[in-house]
Amino acid sequence: MSAVAAGGYPFGLEVDGPQPQNRLSVLLRIIYVIPQAIVLYLISLVASIVGLIAWFVILFTGKYPGGMANFSLGAARWSARVSGYMFLLTDKYPPFSLDAMADYPVRFDGTVAIDGRNRLTCFFRYFMIIPHIIVLWLVLIAAEVVLLISWFVALFTGSVPPGLHTFLAGTLRWMSRVNAYTMLLTDEYPPFSLS
């Protein structure tokens, strides 16, 4: 099922339901993620440069160059997988890859708008995301509390309760859609929604 068909927005995040997790992995998650964080930081730097170049290209041509769009989409996928691992949505270590991974429990994908881009919304993109940043900041405060509770519960029981898992997945879904919009992958304004 495509992300568009699933929710109407051009990008979506699918997360498998809660699964048993290795308690040692839960305990050491912050250490296990260090190699991913280092590589993702470098990928994010390159994606920022690509995004800046794409911003100018879209303003002048109305098109997002395909190779740049594919790289940015890959960076967004990678970021979603690593964030899903850190949010305890899966115990499966994320792959070091920009590609879509249909078998990974956290899947972010969608259709990048290449042609016919709205130059005006592209120009004002960073102003337009301010409302999302404000609301997401509040949601992320709640998510940090939920994540801390989830961490303790998973440490003792070996799994994250379904309600907490759903809230963390929704938070990551919202963040991923805003990230796609910020990275100029779509001109459609993201919904203020966890679903």
Coordinates of C-alpha atoms in Angstrom, one line a residue:
M1 CA 0.0 0.0 0.0
S2 CA 1.4 3.4 -0.9
A3 CA 1.7 6.2 1.6
V4 CA -0.7 8.3 -0.5
A5 CA -3.4 5.6 -0.4
A6 CA -2.9 5.0 3.3
G7 CA -3.5 8.5 4.5
G8 CA -4.0 11.0 1.6
Y9 CA -0.7 12.8 2.3
P10 CA 2.1 12.1 -0.3
F11 CA 4.4 10.7 2.5
G12 CA 3.6 8.3 5.2
L13 CA 5.2 6.3 7.9
E14 CA 4.2 2.7 8.5
V15 CA 5.2 1.1 11.8
D16 CA 4.6 -2.6 12.7
G17 CA 2.9 -3.2 16.0
P18 CA 4.8 -3.7 19.3
Q19 CA 7.0 -6.8 19.3
P20 CA 9.1 -8.3 22.0
Q21 CA 12.4 -6.5 22.5
N22 CA 15.7 -7.8 23.9
R23 CA 16.1 -6.2 27.3
L24 CA 19.9 -5.8 26.9
S25 CA 19.2 -3.9 23.6
V26 CA 16.7 -1.7 25.4
L27 CA 19.2 -0.9 28.1
L28 CA 22.1 -0.2 25.7
R29 CA 20.0 1.4 22.9
I30 CA 21.7 4.8 23.3
I31 CA 25.1 3.2 22.9
Y32 CA 24.1 0.9 20.0
V33 CA 22.8 3.8 18.0
I34 CA 26.0 5.8 18.1
P35 CA 27.4 4.5 14.8
Q36 CA 24.0 5.2 13.1
A37 CA 23.9 8.7 14.7
I38 CA 27.4 9.5 13.3
V39 CA 26.7 8.4 9.8
L40 CA 23.2 10.0 9.9
Y41 CA 24.7 13.3 11.0
L42 CA 27.0 13.3 8.0
I43 CA 24.1 12.3 5.7
S44 CA 22.0 15.1 7.2
L45 CA 24.7 17.6 6.5
V46 CA 24.8 16.6 2.8
A47 CA 21.0 16.5 2.7
S48 CA 21.0 20.1 4.0
I49 CA 23.3 21.2 1.2
V50 CA 21.3 19.3 -1.3
G51 CA 18.1 21.0 0.1
L52 CA 19.6 24.5 -0.2
I53 CA 20.6 23.8 -3.8
A54 CA 17.2 22.3 -4.6
W55 CA 15.5 25.4 -3.0
F56 CA 17.3 27.6 -5.6
V57 CA 16.7 25.2 -8.5
I58 CA 12.9 24.9 -7.6
L59 CA 12.7 28.7 -7.4
F60 CA 14.2 29.2 -10.8
T61 CA 12.9 26.1 -12.7
G62 CA 9.9 24.9 -10.8
K63 CA 11.5 21.4 -10.8
Y64 CA 13.2 19.3 -8.1
P65 CA 16.1 17.5 -9.8
G66 CA 15.5 13.7 -9.7
G67 CA 18.8 12.6 -8.3
M68 CA 18.7 15.3 -5.6
A69 CA 15.1 14.3 -4.7
N70 CA 16.1 10.6 -4.5
F71 CA 19.0 11.4 -2.1
S72 CA 16.8 13.6 0.1
L73 CA 14.1 10.9 0.2
G74 CA 16.7 8.3 1.1
A75 CA 18.0 10.6 3.9
A76 CA 14.5 11.0 5.2
R77 CA 14.0 7.2 5.2
W78 CA 17.2 6.6 7.0
S79 CA 16.3 9.3 9.6
A80 CA 12.9 7.7 10.2
R81 CA 14.4 4.2 10.7
V82 CA 17.0 5.5 13.2
S83 CA 14.4 7.5 15.0
G84 CA 12.1 4.5 15.2
Y85 CA 14.9 2.4 16.7
M86 CA 15.5 5.2 19.3
F87 CA 11.8 5.5 20.0
L88 CA 11.7 1.8 20.9
L89 CA 9.3 1.1 18.0
T90 CA 11.5 -1.8 17.0
D91 CA 14.4 -3.9 18.3
K92 CA 15.7 -4.5 14.8
Y93 CA 18.9 -2.5 14.2
P94 CA 18.4 -0.1 11.3
P95 CA 20.3 -0.8 8.0
F96 CA 22.9 1.7 6.8
S97 CA 21.0 2.5 3.6
L98 CA 19.2 5.2 1.8
D99 CA 17.0 2.6 0.1
A100 CA 13.4 1.7 1.0
M101 CA 13.4 -1.4 3.1
A102 CA 10.0 -3.2 2.9
D103 CA 11.0 -5.7 5.6
Y104 CA 12.1 -3.2 8.2
P105 CA 9.4 -2.5 10.9
V106 CA 9.6 1.3 10.4
R107 CA 9.0 2.3 6.8
F108 CA 8.9 5.9 5.5
D109 CA 8.1 6.5 1.9
G110 CA 6.1 8.5 -0.6
T111 CA 6.1 10.1 -4.0
V112 CA 8.4 13.1 -4.5
A113 CA 6.9 15.9 -6.5
I114 CA 9.5 16.6 -9.3
D115 CA 7.7 18.8 -11.8
G116 CA 5.2 21.6 -11.4
R117 CA 6.5 22.8 -8.0
N118 CA 4.9 25.8 -6.3
R119 CA 7.7 28.4 -6.3
L120 CA 5.9 30.6 -3.8
T121 CA 5.4 27.9 -1.1
C122 CA 9.0 26.9 -1.8
F123 CA 10.2 30.4 -1.2
F124 CA 8.3 30.7 2.1
R125 CA 8.8 27.1 3.2
Y126 CA 10.8 27.8 6.4
F127 CA 8.2 30.4 7.6
M128 CA 5.4 28.0 6.8
I129 CA 6.7 25.2 9.1
I130 CA 6.8 27.5 12.2
P131 CA 3.4 26.4 13.4
H132 CA 4.4 22.8 13.1
I133 CA 7.6 23.4 15.0
I134 CA 5.7 25.0 17.9
V135 CA 3.1 22.3 18.2
L136 CA 5.7 19.5 17.6
W137 CA 7.9 20.9 20.3
L138 CA 5.0 20.4 22.8
V139 CA 4.2 17.0 21.4
L140 CA 7.9 16.0 21.7
I141 CA 7.9 17.0 25.4
A142 CA 5.1 14.5 25.9
A143 CA 6.9 12.0 23.7
E144 CA 10.0 12.2 25.9
V145 CA 8.0 11.4 29.0
V146 CA 6.2 8.5 27.1
L147 CA 9.6 7.3 25.8
L148 CA 11.1 7.3 29.4
I149 CA 8.1 5.3 30.7
S150 CA 8.3 2.9 27.7
W151 CA 12.0 2.4 28.3
F152 CA 11.4 1.4 31.9
V153 CA 8.5 -0.9 31.0
A154 CA 10.4 -2.5 28.1
L155 CA 13.5 -3.0 30.3
F156 CA 11.4 -5.0 32.8
T157 CA 8.8 -6.7 30.6
G158 CA 10.6 -6.9 27.3
S159 CA 8.0 -5.0 25.3
V160 CA 6.5 -1.5 24.9
P161 CA 2.8 -1.3 25.8
P162 CA 0.6 -0.9 22.7
G163 CA -0.8 2.6 23.7
L164 CA 2.6 4.0 24.3
H165 CA 3.9 2.4 21.1
T166 CA 1.0 4.0 19.1
F167 CA 1.7 7.5 20.6
L168 CA 5.5 7.3 19.8
A169 CA 4.7 6.0 16.3
G170 CA 2.3 8.9 15.7
T171 CA 4.9 11.4 16.9
L172 CA 7.5 10.0 14.6
R173 CA 4.9 10.0 11.7
W174 CA 4.2 13.7 12.3
M175 CA 7.9 14.5 12.5
S176 CA 8.6 12.6 9.3
R177 CA 5.9 14.4 7.3
V178 CA 7.2 17.8 8.5
N179 CA 10.7 16.7 7.6
A180 CA 9.6 15.7 4.1
Y181 CA 7.9 19.1 3.7
T182 CA 10.9 20.9 5.0
M183 CA 13.2 19.0 2.7
L184 CA 11.0 20.2 -0.3
L185 CA 9.9 16.7 -1.2
T186 CA 6.3 17.9 -1.5
D187 CA 4.4 21.2 -1.7
E188 CA 1.4 19.8 0.2
Y189 CA 1.3 21.2 3.7
P190 CA 1.5 18.4 6.3
P191 CA -1.5 17.7 8.6
F192 CA -1.3 18.4 12.3
S193 CA -1.9 14.8 13.2
L194 CA -0.4 11.7 14.8
S195 CA -2.3 9.4 12.5

